[in-house]
PDB file of N, CA and C in Angstrom:
ATOM      1  N   MET S   1      48.599  51.256 -71.688  1.00 71.00           N
ATOM      2  CA  MET S   1      48.563  49.827 -71.509  1.00 71.00           C
ATOM      3  C   MET S   1      47.181  49.338 -71.935  1.00 71.00           C
ATOM      4  N   SER S   2      47.177  48.240 -72.640  1.00 89.00           N
ATOM      5  CA  SER S   2      45.900  47.711 -73.116  1.00 89.00           C
ATOM      6  C   SER S   2      45.140  47.058 -71.965  1.00 89.00           C
ATOM      7  N   LYS S   3      43.877  46.926 -72.170  1.00 92.00           N
ATOM      8  CA  LYS S   3      43.024  46.316 -71.145  1.00 92.00           C
ATOM      9  C   LYS S   3      43.441  44.876 -70.878  1.00 92.00           C
ATOM     10  N   TYR S   4      43.815  44.171 -71.920  1.00 93.00           N
ATOM     11  CA  TYR S   4      44.193  42.769 -71.741  1.00 93.00           C
ATOM     12  C   TYR S   4      45.494  42.635 -70.953  1.00 93.00           C
ATOM     13  N   ALA S   5      46.450  43.512 -71.218  1.00 93.00           N
ATOM     14  CA  ALA S   5      47.716  43.483 -70.473  1.00 93.00           C
ATOM     15  C   ALA S   5      47.464  43.810 -69.003  1.00 93.00           C
ATOM     16  N   GLU S   6      46.574  44.768 -68.756  1.00 93.00           N
ATOM     17  CA  GLU S   6      46.211  45.116 -67.377  1.00 93.00           C
ATOM     18  C   GLU S   6      45.527  43.930 -66.696  1.00 93.00           C
ATOM     19  N   PHE S   7      44.672  43.225 -67.434  1.00 94.00           N
ATOM     20  CA  PHE S   7      44.002  42.038 -66.913  1.00 94.00           C
ATOM     21  C   PHE S   7      45.018  40.959 -66.550  1.00 94.00           C
ATOM     22  N   GLN S   8      46.002  40.720 -67.412  1.00 95.00           N
ATOM     23  CA  GLN S   8      47.019  39.700 -67.151  1.00 95.00           C
ATOM     24  C   GLN S   8      47.847  40.051 -65.910  1.00 95.00           C
ATOM     25  N   ARG S   9      48.200  41.338 -65.775  1.00 95.00           N
ATOM     26  CA  ARG S   9      48.977  41.771 -64.610  1.00 95.00           C
ATOM     27  C   ARG S   9      48.162  41.574 -63.333  1.00 95.00           C
ATOM     28  N   ALA S  10      46.885  41.942 -63.361  1.00 95.00           N
ATOM     29  CA  ALA S  10      46.018  41.772 -62.194  1.00 95.00           C
ATOM     30  C   ALA S  10      45.848  40.298 -61.853  1.00 95.00           C
ATOM     31  N   GLU S  11      45.731  39.455 -62.885  1.00 96.00           N
ATOM     32  CA  GLU S  11      45.580  38.018 -62.657  1.00 96.00           C
ATOM     33  C   GLU S  11      46.836  37.436 -62.006  1.00 96.00           C
ATOM     34  N   ALA S  12      48.010  37.889 -62.446  1.00 96.00           N
ATOM     35  CA  ALA S  12      49.268  37.413 -61.861  1.00 96.00           C
ATOM     36  C   ALA S  12      49.384  37.853 -60.399  1.00 96.00           C
ATOM     37  N   GLU S  13      48.984  39.099 -60.117  1.00 96.00           N
ATOM     38  CA  GLU S  13      49.010  39.590 -58.731  1.00 96.00           C
ATOM     39  C   GLU S  13      48.053  38.787 -57.860  1.00 96.00           C
ATOM     40  N   LEU S  14      46.890  38.466 -58.407  1.00 96.00           N
ATOM     41  CA  LEU S  14      45.902  37.685 -57.662  1.00 96.00           C
ATOM     42  C   LEU S  14      46.430  36.288 -57.358  1.00 96.00           C
ATOM     43  N   GLN S  15      47.071  35.655 -58.315  1.00 96.00           N
ATOM     44  CA  GLN S  15      47.626  34.322 -58.096  1.00 96.00           C
ATOM     45  C   GLN S  15      48.729  34.356 -57.043  1.00 96.00           C
ATOM     46  N   ALA S  16      49.565  35.409 -57.064  1.00 96.00           N
ATOM     47  CA  ALA S  16      50.624  35.536 -56.060  1.00 96.00           C
ATOM     48  C   ALA S  16      50.018  35.733 -54.672  1.00 96.00           C
ATOM     49  N   ALA S  17      48.968  36.552 -54.600  1.00 96.00           N
ATOM     50  CA  ALA S  17      48.310  36.786 -53.317  1.00 96.00           C
ATOM     51  C   ALA S  17      47.640  35.511 -52.809  1.00 96.00           C
ATOM     52  N   MET S  18      47.032  34.750 -53.702  1.00 96.00           N
ATOM     53  CA  MET S  18      46.391  33.492 -53.301  1.00 96.00           C
ATOM     54  C   MET S  18      47.426  32.488 -52.806  1.00 96.00           C
ATOM     55  N   ALA S  19      48.580  32.441 -53.459  1.00 96.00           N
ATOM     56  CA  ALA S  19      49.641  31.530 -53.018  1.00 96.00           C
ATOM     57  C   ALA S  19      50.118  31.917 -51.620  1.00 96.00           C
ATOM     58  N   LYS S  20      50.282  33.212 -51.390  1.00 95.00           N
ATOM     59  CA  LYS S  20      50.704  33.684 -50.065  1.00 95.00           C
ATOM     60  C   LYS S  20      49.634  33.359 -49.024  1.00 95.00           C
ATOM     61  N   PHE S  21      48.358  33.564 -49.379  1.00 95.00           N
ATOM     62  CA  PHE S  21      47.253  33.275 -48.476  1.00 95.00           C
ATOM     63  C   PHE S  21      47.227  31.795 -48.104  1.00 95.00           C
ATOM     64  N   ASN S  22      47.371  30.919 -49.096  1.00 94.00           N
ATOM     65  CA  ASN S  22      47.349  29.473 -48.831  1.00 94.00           C
ATOM     66  C   ASN S  22      48.525  29.051 -47.959  1.00 94.00           C
ATOM     67  N   LYS S  23      49.680  29.660 -48.173  1.00 94.00           N
ATOM     68  CA  LYS S  23      50.855  29.345 -47.358  1.00 94.00           C
ATOM     69  C   LYS S  23      50.618  29.755 -45.901  1.00 94.00           C
ATOM     70  N   LEU S  24      50.041  30.942 -45.704  1.00 92.00           N
ATOM     71  CA  LEU S  24      49.744  31.395 -44.343  1.00 92.00           C
ATOM     72  C   LEU S  24      48.652  30.542 -43.703  1.00 92.00           C
ATOM     73  N   LYS S  25      47.695  30.119 -44.502  1.00 91.00           N
ATOM     74  CA  LYS S  25      46.587  29.310 -43.988  1.00 91.00           C
ATOM     75  C   LYS S  25      47.082  27.966 -43.464  1.00 91.00           C
ATOM     76  N   GLU S  26      48.143  27.436 -44.048  1.00 92.00           N
ATOM     77  CA  GLU S  26      48.697  26.150 -43.632  1.00 92.00           C
ATOM     78  C   GLU S  26      49.693  26.278 -42.482  1.00 92.00           C
ATOM     79  N   ASP S  27      50.031  27.486 -42.093  1.00 93.00           N
ATOM     80  CA  ASP S  27      50.993  27.709 -41.008  1.00 93.00           C
ATOM     81  C   ASP S  27      50.384  27.251 -39.678  1.00 93.00           C
ATOM     82  N   LYS S  28      51.174  26.529 -38.879  1.00 94.00           N
ATOM     83  CA  LYS S  28      50.690  25.974 -37.605  1.00 94.00           C
ATOM     84  C   LYS S  28      50.292  27.076 -36.622  1.00 94.00           C
ATOM     85  N   ALA S  29      51.065  28.161 -36.564  1.00 93.00           N
ATOM     86  CA  ALA S  29      50.761  29.243 -35.622  1.00 93.00           C
ATOM     87  C   ALA S  29      49.426  29.898 -35.968  1.00 93.00           C
ATOM     88  N   VAL S  30      49.181  30.106 -37.243  1.00 93.00           N
ATOM     89  CA  VAL S  30      47.918  30.706 -37.672  1.00 93.00           C
ATOM     90  C   VAL S  30      46.761  29.765 -37.362  1.00 93.00           C
ATOM     91  N   GLN S  31      46.955  28.474 -37.567  1.00 94.00           N
ATOM     92  CA  GLN S  31      45.906  27.501 -37.272  1.00 94.00           C
ATOM     93  C   GLN S  31      45.577  27.481 -35.783  1.00 94.00           C
ATOM     94  N   ARG S  32      46.609  27.596 -34.941  1.00 96.00           N
ATOM     95  CA  ARG S  32      46.365  27.610 -33.486  1.00 96.00           C
ATOM     96  C   ARG S  32      45.578  28.847 -33.080  1.00 96.00           C
ATOM     97  N   ILE S  33      45.895  29.984 -33.680  1.00 95.00           N
ATOM     98  CA  ILE S  33      45.166  31.213 -33.356  1.00 95.00           C
ATOM     99  C   ILE S  33      43.718  31.108 -33.810  1.00 95.00           C
ATOM    100  N   GLU S  34      43.494  30.567 -34.985  1.00 94.00           N
ATOM    101  CA  GLU S  34      42.123  30.374 -35.478  1.00 94.00           C
ATOM    102  C   GLU S  34      41.339  29.449 -34.550  1.00 94.00           C
ATOM    103  N   GLU S  35      41.974  28.370 -34.104  1.00 96.00           N
ATOM    104  CA  GLU S  35      41.334  27.429 -33.184  1.00 96.00           C
ATOM    105  C   GLU S  35      40.991  28.128 -31.866  1.00 96.00           C
ATOM    106  N   PHE S  36      41.916  28.944 -31.366  1.00 96.00           N
ATOM    107  CA  PHE S  36      41.678  29.687 -30.131  1.00 96.00           C
ATOM    108  C   PHE S  36      40.492  30.635 -30.298  1.00 96.00           C
ATOM    109  N   LYS S  37      40.446  31.354 -31.430  1.00 95.00           N
ATOM    110  CA  LYS S  37      39.341  32.280 -31.669  1.00 95.00           C
ATOM    111  C   LYS S  37      38.004  31.558 -31.681  1.00 95.00           C
ATOM    112  N   GLU S  38      37.953  30.388 -32.298  1.00 96.00           N
ATOM    113  CA  GLU S  38      36.712  29.618 -32.349  1.00 96.00           C
ATOM    114  C   GLU S  38      36.287  29.172 -30.954  1.00 96.00           C
ATOM    115  N   LYS S  39      37.240  28.672 -30.166  1.00 96.00           N
ATOM    116  CA  LYS S  39      36.918  28.223 -28.803  1.00 96.00           C
ATOM    117  C   LYS S  39      36.497  29.401 -27.928  1.00 96.00           C
ATOM    118  N   LEU S  40      37.167  30.529 -28.089  1.00 94.00           N
ATOM    119  CA  LEU S  40      36.819  31.720 -27.315  1.00 94.00           C
ATOM    120  C   LEU S  40      35.412  32.195 -27.665  1.00 94.00           C
ATOM    121  N   ALA S  41      35.078  32.207 -28.942  1.00 94.00           N
ATOM    122  CA  ALA S  41      33.736  32.617 -29.361  1.00 94.00           C
ATOM    123  C   ALA S  41      32.682  31.683 -28.778  1.00 94.00           C
ATOM    124  N   ALA S  42      32.969  30.382 -28.744  1.00 96.00           N
ATOM    125  CA  ALA S  42      32.022  29.418 -28.177  1.00 96.00           C
ATOM    126  C   ALA S  42      31.849  29.651 -26.677  1.00 96.00           C
ATOM    127  N   LEU S  43      32.949  29.880 -25.972  1.00 94.00           N
ATOM    128  CA  LEU S  43      32.861  30.145 -24.530  1.00 94.00           C
ATOM    129  C   LEU S  43      32.109  31.445 -24.247  1.00 94.00           C
ATOM    130  N   MET S  44      32.380  32.457 -25.032  1.00 93.00           N
ATOM    131  CA  MET S  44      31.696  33.734 -24.828  1.00 93.00           C
ATOM    132  C   MET S  44      30.201  33.590 -25.060  1.00 93.00           C
ATOM    133  N   ALA S  45      29.815  32.804 -26.054  1.00 94.00           N
ATOM    134  CA  ALA S  45      28.396  32.568 -26.309  1.00 94.00           C
ATOM    135  C   ALA S  45      27.778  31.754 -25.174  1.00 94.00           C
ATOM    136  N   GLU S  46      28.517  30.774 -24.668  1.00 95.00           N
ATOM    137  CA  GLU S  46      28.015  29.920 -23.594  1.00 95.00           C
ATOM    138  C   GLU S  46      27.775  30.724 -22.318  1.00 95.00           C
ATOM    139  N   TYR S  47      28.698  31.619 -21.979  1.00 93.00           N
ATOM    140  CA  TYR S  47      28.587  32.398 -20.747  1.00 93.00           C
ATOM    141  C   TYR S  47      27.963  33.773 -20.970  1.00 93.00           C
ATOM    142  N   GLN S  48      27.527  34.056 -22.175  1.00 94.00           N
ATOM    143  CA  GLN S  48      26.882  35.319 -22.532  1.00 94.00           C
ATOM    144  C   GLN S  48      27.750  36.521 -22.152  1.00 94.00           C
ATOM    145  N   VAL S  49      29.000  36.486 -22.578  1.00 90.00           N
ATOM    146  CA  VAL S  49      29.949  37.563 -22.312  1.00 90.00           C
ATOM    147  C   VAL S  49      30.199  38.308 -23.620  1.00 90.00           C
ATOM    148  N   THR S  50      30.143  39.632 -23.557  1.00 90.00           N
ATOM    149  CA  THR S  50      30.406  40.435 -24.755  1.00 90.00           C
ATOM    150  C   THR S  50      31.891  40.778 -24.834  1.00 90.00           C
ATOM    151  N   ASP S  51      32.290  41.304 -25.978  1.00 88.00           N
ATOM    152  CA  ASP S  51      33.682  41.725 -26.148  1.00 88.00           C
ATOM    153  C   ASP S  51      34.051  42.805 -25.127  1.00 88.00           C
ATOM    154  N   ALA S  52      33.124  43.734 -24.887  1.00 86.00           N
ATOM    155  CA  ALA S  52      33.392  44.809 -23.932  1.00 86.00           C
ATOM    156  C   ALA S  52      33.575  44.249 -22.520  1.00 86.00           C
ATOM    157  N   ASP S  53      32.733  43.274 -22.134  1.00 87.00           N
ATOM    158  CA  ASP S  53      32.866  42.651 -20.813  1.00 87.00           C
ATOM    159  C   ASP S  53      34.217  41.960 -20.676  1.00 87.00           C
ATOM    160  N   LEU S  54      34.628  41.298 -21.731  1.00 86.00           N
ATOM    161  CA  LEU S  54      35.909  40.594 -21.717  1.00 86.00           C
ATOM    162  C   LEU S  54      37.074  41.575 -21.581  1.00 86.00           C
ATOM    163  N   MET S  55      36.989  42.686 -22.276  1.00 86.00           N
ATOM    164  CA  MET S  55      38.058  43.691 -22.191  1.00 86.00           C
ATOM    165  C   MET S  55      38.148  44.261 -20.773  1.00 86.00           C
ATOM    166  N   VAL S  56      37.010  44.506 -20.148  1.00 85.00           N
ATOM    167  CA  VAL S  56      37.008  45.022 -18.778  1.00 85.00           C
ATOM    168  C   VAL S  56      37.582  43.979 -17.829  1.00 85.00           C
ATOM    169  N   ALA S  57      37.206  42.721 -18.006  1.00 85.00           N
ATOM    170  CA  ALA S  57      37.700  41.651 -17.139  1.00 85.00           C
ATOM    171  C   ALA S  57      39.210  41.479 -17.277  1.00 85.00           C
ATOM    172  N   ARG S  58      39.730  41.677 -18.464  1.00 84.00           N
ATOM    173  CA  ARG S  58      41.177  41.557 -18.695  1.00 84.00           C
ATOM    174  C   ARG S  58      41.918  42.824 -18.290  1.00 84.00           C
ATOM    175  N   GLY S  59      41.180  43.883 -17.974  1.00 81.00           N
ATOM    176  CA  GLY S  59      41.823  45.127 -17.568  1.00 81.00           C
ATOM    177  C   GLY S  59      42.342  45.936 -18.741  1.00 81.00           C
ATOM    178  N   LEU S  60      41.846  45.660 -19.927  1.00 79.00           N
ATOM    179  CA  LEU S  60      42.325  46.359 -21.113  1.00 79.00           C
ATOM    180  C   LEU S  60      41.459  47.555 -21.476  1.00 79.00           C
ATOM    181  N   ALA S  61      40.257  47.607 -20.957  1.00 69.00           N
ATOM    182  CA  ALA S  61      39.376  48.728 -21.263  1.00 69.00           C
ATOM    183  C   ALA S  61      39.655  49.850 -20.281  1.00 69.00           C
ATOM    184  N   SER S  62      39.760  51.016 -20.801  1.00 67.00           N
ATOM    185  CA  SER S  62      40.027  52.152 -19.924  1.00 67.00           C
ATOM    186  C   SER S  62      38.705  52.710 -19.418  1.00 67.00           C
ATOM    187  N   GLU S  63      38.701  53.026 -18.159  1.00 64.00           N
ATOM    188  CA  GLU S  63      37.530  53.645 -17.565  1.00 64.00           C
ATOM    189  C   GLU S  63      37.476  55.094 -18.044  1.00 64.00           C
ATOM    190  N   PRO S  64      36.291  55.659 -18.150  1.00 64.00           N
ATOM    191  CA  PRO S  64      36.226  57.061 -18.549  1.00 64.00           C
ATOM    192  C   PRO S  64      36.956  57.927 -17.526  1.00 64.00           C
ATOM    193  N   ALA S  65      37.767  58.798 -18.015  1.00 65.00           N
ATOM    194  CA  ALA S  65      38.565  59.650 -17.140  1.00 65.00           C
ATOM    195  C   ALA S  65      37.659  60.622 -16.397  1.00 65.00           C
ATOM    196  N   GLN S  66      37.942  60.789 -15.124  1.00 71.00           N
ATOM    197  CA  GLN S  66      37.169  61.735 -14.340  1.00 71.00           C
ATOM    198  C   GLN S  66      37.658  63.136 -14.651  1.00 71.00           C
ATOM    199  N   GLN S  67      36.700  64.012 -14.830  1.00 74.00           N
ATOM    200  CA  GLN S  67      37.078  65.379 -15.132  1.00 74.00           C
ATOM    201  C   GLN S  67      37.335  66.115 -13.830  1.00 74.00           C
ATOM    202  N   GLY S  68      38.531  66.620 -13.708  1.00 77.00           N
ATOM    203  CA  GLY S  68      38.891  67.378 -12.525  1.00 77.00           C
ATOM    204  C   GLY S  68      38.670  68.859 -12.763  1.00 77.00           C
ATOM    205  N   ARG S  69      39.091  69.611 -11.812  1.00 80.00           N
ATOM    206  CA  ARG S  69      38.980  71.058 -11.952  1.00 80.00           C
ATOM    207  C   ARG S  69      39.958  71.533 -13.009  1.00 80.00           C
ATOM    208  N   LYS S  70      39.538  72.514 -13.759  1.00 81.00           N
ATOM    209  CA  LYS S  70      40.435  73.076 -14.752  1.00 81.00           C
ATOM    210  C   LYS S  70      41.436  73.976 -14.055  1.00 81.00           C
ATOM    211  N   GLN S  71      42.659  73.890 -14.523  1.00 81.00           N
ATOM    212  CA  GLN S  71      43.710  74.692 -13.930  1.00 81.00           C
ATOM    213  C   GLN S  71      43.619  76.113 -14.470  1.00 81.00           C
ATOM    214  N   ILE S  72      43.741  77.059 -13.585  1.00 80.00           N
ATOM    215  CA  ILE S  72      43.713  78.454 -13.986  1.00 80.00           C
ATOM    216  C   ILE S  72      45.111  78.836 -14.439  1.00 80.00           C
ATOM    217  N   VAL S  73      45.200  79.300 -15.661  1.00 82.00           N
ATOM    218  CA  VAL S  73      46.493  79.693 -16.207  1.00 82.00           C
ATOM    219  C   VAL S  73      46.650  81.190 -16.010  1.00 82.00           C
ATOM    220  N   ARG S  74      47.657  81.532 -15.238  1.00 82.00           N
ATOM    221  CA  ARG S  74      47.928  82.947 -15.010  1.00 82.00           C
ATOM    222  C   ARG S  74      49.122  83.347 -15.854  1.00 82.00           C
ATOM    223  N   SER S  75      49.005  84.480 -16.515  1.00 88.00           N
ATOM    224  CA  SER S  75      50.090  84.922 -17.381  1.00 88.00           C
ATOM    225  C   SER S  75      51.221  85.521 -16.546  1.00 88.00           C
ATOM    226  N   ILE S  76      52.397  85.503 -17.118  1.00 91.00           N
ATOM    227  CA  ILE S  76      53.571  86.075 -16.449  1.00 91.00           C
ATOM    228  C   ILE S  76      53.570  87.575 -16.691  1.00 91.00           C
ATOM    229  N   ARG S  77      53.909  88.308 -15.650  1.00 93.00           N
ATOM    230  CA  ARG S  77      53.955  89.764 -15.752  1.00 93.00           C
ATOM    231  C   ARG S  77      55.370  90.252 -15.473  1.00 93.00           C
ATOM    232  N   ARG S  78      55.707  91.383 -16.077  1.00 94.00           N
ATOM    233  CA  ARG S  78      57.007  92.010 -15.857  1.00 94.00           C
ATOM    234  C   ARG S  78      56.761  93.291 -15.053  1.00 94.00           C
ATOM    235  N   PHE S  79      57.400  93.364 -13.892  1.00 94.00           N
ATOM    236  CA  PHE S  79      57.309  94.534 -13.030  1.00 94.00           C
ATOM    237  C   PHE S  79      58.614  95.313 -13.173  1.00 94.00           C
ATOM    238  N   THR S  80      58.530  96.569 -13.607  1.00 93.00           N
ATOM    239  CA  THR S  80      59.721  97.394 -13.802  1.00 93.00           C
ATOM    240  C   THR S  80      59.611  98.622 -12.910  1.00 93.00           C
ATOM    241  N   ARG S  81      60.641  98.837 -12.084  1.00 93.00           N
ATOM    242  CA  ARG S  81      60.687 100.038 -11.244  1.00 93.00           C
ATOM    243  C   ARG S  81      61.260 101.152 -12.104  1.00 93.00           C
ATOM    244  N   ILE S  82      60.473 102.173 -12.356  1.00 90.00           N
ATOM    245  CA  ILE S  82      60.847 103.234 -13.281  1.00 90.00           C
ATOM    246  C   ILE S  82      62.055 104.012 -12.768  1.00 90.00           C
ATOM    247  N   LYS S  83      62.123 104.266 -11.493  1.00 90.00           N
ATOM    248  CA  LYS S  83      63.176 105.092 -10.900  1.00 90.00           C
ATOM    249  C   LYS S  83      64.560 104.455 -11.054  1.00 90.00           C
ATOM    250  N   THR S  84      64.684 103.143 -10.851  1.00 90.00           N
ATOM    251  CA  THR S  84      65.996 102.491 -10.878  1.00 90.00           C
ATOM    252  C   THR S  84      66.178 101.554 -12.071  1.00 90.00           C
ATOM    253  N   GLY S  85      65.105 101.176 -12.752  1.00 91.00           N
ATOM    254  CA  GLY S  85      65.201 100.263 -13.884  1.00 91.00           C
ATOM    255  C   GLY S  85      65.244  98.800 -13.477  1.00 91.00           C
ATOM    256  N   GLU S  86      65.054  98.506 -12.193  1.00 92.00           N
ATOM    257  CA  GLU S  86      65.047  97.115 -11.736  1.00 92.00           C
ATOM    258  C   GLU S  86      63.831  96.396 -12.328  1.00 92.00           C
ATOM    259  N   VAL S  87      64.031  95.109 -12.653  1.00 93.00           N
ATOM    260  CA  VAL S  87      62.969  94.336 -13.299  1.00 93.00           C
ATOM    261  C   VAL S  87      62.758  93.035 -12.535  1.00 93.00           C
ATOM    262  N   HIS S  88      61.492  92.670 -12.363  1.00 92.00           N
ATOM    263  CA  HIS S  88      61.125  91.370 -11.800  1.00 92.00           C
ATOM    264  C   HIS S  88      60.052  90.780 -12.702  1.00 92.00           C
ATOM    265  N   GLU S  89      60.224  89.487 -13.063  1.00 92.00           N
ATOM    266  CA  GLU S  89      59.217  88.793 -13.862  1.00 92.00           C
ATOM    267  C   GLU S  89      58.633  87.659 -13.036  1.00 92.00           C
ATOM    268  N   GLY S  90      57.331  87.552 -13.039  1.00 91.00           N
ATOM    269  CA  GLY S  90      56.668  86.486 -12.307  1.00 91.00           C
ATOM    270  C   GLY S  90      55.170  86.585 -12.458  1.00 91.00           C
ATOM    271  N   LYS S  91      54.497  85.603 -11.878  1.00 89.00           N
ATOM    272  CA  LYS S  91      53.041  85.596 -11.957  1.00 89.00           C
ATOM    273  C   LYS S  91      52.436  86.563 -10.946  1.00 89.00           C
ATOM    274  N   ASN S  92      53.113  86.721  -9.821  1.00 87.00           N
ATOM    275  CA  ASN S  92      52.650  87.622  -8.771  1.00 87.00           C
ATOM    276  C   ASN S  92      53.810  88.495  -8.322  1.00 87.00           C
ATOM    277  N   PRO S  93      53.511  89.641  -7.749  1.00 88.00           N
ATOM    278  CA  PRO S  93      54.603  90.480  -7.244  1.00 88.00           C
ATOM    279  C   PRO S  93      55.217  89.866  -5.989  1.00 88.00           C
ATOM    280  N   ASN S  94      56.566  89.890  -5.919  1.00 90.00           N
ATOM    281  CA  ASN S  94      57.229  89.391  -4.721  1.00 90.00           C
ATOM    282  C   ASN S  94      57.365  90.523  -3.705  1.00 90.00           C
ATOM    283  N   LYS S  95      58.093  90.272  -2.624  1.00 92.00           N
ATOM    284  CA  LYS S  95      58.194  91.277  -1.560  1.00 92.00           C
ATOM    285  C   LYS S  95      58.893  92.543  -2.042  1.00 92.00           C
ATOM    286  N   ASP S  96      59.869  92.411  -2.977  1.00 90.00           N
ATOM    287  CA  ASP S  96      60.550  93.597  -3.493  1.00 90.00           C
ATOM    288  C   ASP S  96      59.585  94.474  -4.283  1.00 90.00           C
ATOM    289  N   VAL S  97      58.794  93.858  -5.133  1.00 91.00           N
ATOM    290  CA  VAL S  97      57.843  94.614  -5.947  1.00 91.00           C
ATOM    291  C   VAL S  97      56.801  95.273  -5.050  1.00 91.00           C
ATOM    292  N   LYS S  98      56.381  94.571  -4.009  1.00 92.00           N
ATOM    293  CA  LYS S  98      55.417  95.164  -3.079  1.00 92.00           C
ATOM    294  C   LYS S  98      56.027  96.365  -2.365  1.00 92.00           C
ATOM    295  N   ALA S  99      57.321  96.274  -2.056  1.00 92.00           N
ATOM    296  CA  ALA S  99      58.011  97.414  -1.433  1.00 92.00           C
ATOM    297  C   ALA S  99      58.092  98.581  -2.415  1.00 92.00           C
ATOM    298  N   TRP S 100      58.372  98.291  -3.694  1.00 91.00           N
ATOM    299  CA  TRP S 100      58.418  99.350  -4.706  1.00 91.00           C
ATOM    300  C   TRP S 100      57.065 100.048  -4.799  1.00 91.00           C
ATOM    301  N   LEU S 101      56.010  99.246  -4.805  1.00 91.00           N
ATOM    302  CA  LEU S 101      54.668  99.813  -4.895  1.00 91.00           C
ATOM    303  C   LEU S 101      54.354 100.667  -3.670  1.00 91.00           C
ATOM    304  N   ALA S 102      54.829 100.244  -2.494  1.00 92.00           N
ATOM    305  CA  ALA S 102      54.586 101.021  -1.275  1.00 92.00           C
ATOM    306  C   ALA S 102      55.351 102.342  -1.320  1.00 92.00           C
ATOM    307  N   GLU S 103      56.604 102.301  -1.823  1.00 90.00           N
ATOM    308  CA  GLU S 103      57.429 103.518  -1.871  1.00 90.00           C
ATOM    309  C   GLU S 103      56.996 104.468  -2.980  1.00 90.00           C
ATOM    310  N   ASP S 104      56.895 103.925  -4.198  1.00 89.00           N
ATOM    311  CA  ASP S 104      56.704 104.774  -5.372  1.00 89.00           C
ATOM    312  C   ASP S 104      55.245 104.879  -5.812  1.00 89.00           C
ATOM    313  N   GLY S 105      54.391 104.018  -5.319  1.00 87.00           N
ATOM    314  CA  GLY S 105      53.004 104.001  -5.761  1.00 87.00           C
ATOM    315  C   GLY S 105      52.885 103.290  -7.104  1.00 87.00           C
ATOM    316  N   GLU S 106      51.674 103.208  -7.618  1.00 86.00           N
ATOM    317  CA  GLU S 106      51.463 102.512  -8.884  1.00 86.00           C
ATOM    318  C   GLU S 106      52.060 103.272 -10.058  1.00 86.00           C
ATOM    319  N   ASP S 107      52.262 104.568  -9.913  1.00 88.00           N
ATOM    320  CA  ASP S 107      52.865 105.346 -10.993  1.00 88.00           C
ATOM    321  C   ASP S 107      54.353 105.082 -11.102  1.00 88.00           C
ATOM    322  N   GLY S 108      54.989 104.607 -10.054  1.00 88.00           N
ATOM    323  CA  GLY S 108      56.429 104.367 -10.055  1.00 88.00           C
ATOM    324  C   GLY S 108      56.812 102.971 -10.509  1.00 88.00           C
ATOM    325  N   VAL S 109      55.835 102.086 -10.712  1.00 91.00           N
ATOM    326  CA  VAL S 109      56.114 100.714 -11.139  1.00 91.00           C
ATOM    327  C   VAL S 109      55.300 100.427 -12.401  1.00 91.00           C
ATOM    328  N   LYS S 110      56.012 100.000 -13.442  1.00 91.00           N
ATOM    329  CA  LYS S 110      55.355  99.673 -14.708  1.00 91.00           C
ATOM    330  C   LYS S 110      55.074  98.168 -14.713  1.00 91.00           C
ATOM    331  N   ILE S 111      53.817  97.792 -14.973  1.00 90.00           N
ATOM    332  CA  ILE S 111      53.418  96.384 -14.976  1.00 90.00           C
ATOM    333  C   ILE S 111      52.983  96.014 -16.395  1.00 90.00           C
ATOM    334  N   GLU S 112      53.662  94.983 -16.959  1.00 91.00           N
ATOM    335  CA  GLU S 112      53.354  94.537 -18.321  1.00 91.00           C
ATOM    336  C   GLU S 112      53.029  93.048 -18.306  1.00 91.00           C
ATOM    337  N   GLU S 113      52.053  92.661 -19.095  1.00 89.00           N
ATOM    338  CA  GLU S 113      51.763  91.235 -19.294  1.00 89.00           C
ATOM    339  C   GLU S 113      52.686  90.726 -20.391  1.00 89.00           C
ATOM    340  N   ILE S 114      53.318  89.574 -20.158  1.00 84.00           N
ATOM    341  CA  ILE S 114      54.227  89.013 -21.168  1.00 84.00           C
ATOM    342  C   ILE S 114      53.503  87.944 -21.943  1.00 84.00           C
TER     343      ILE S 114
END
């Protein structure tokens, strides 16, 4: 494409954008919002209020989150009784697994991290 053709296309796009801009500029709703922004800026200057102060007053600014205690993530373990093949999965041994350990000892129960 020649430079002149590219220039003409850009000029046409610019004219279309300007027409859209002028149409929006004449819209009553847009004019009311612009008027509101001007009045708000004047009031904020008069009362020496910043944007951040206004956001806090409106309840739109979030307070910094308080850091709580980190949760300890415990992995799930599989307890297998070698003698019978019974299996229990959990974070801690339940009463059955404790009984297996009491009967068979640590050699009789296989403990795996999952």
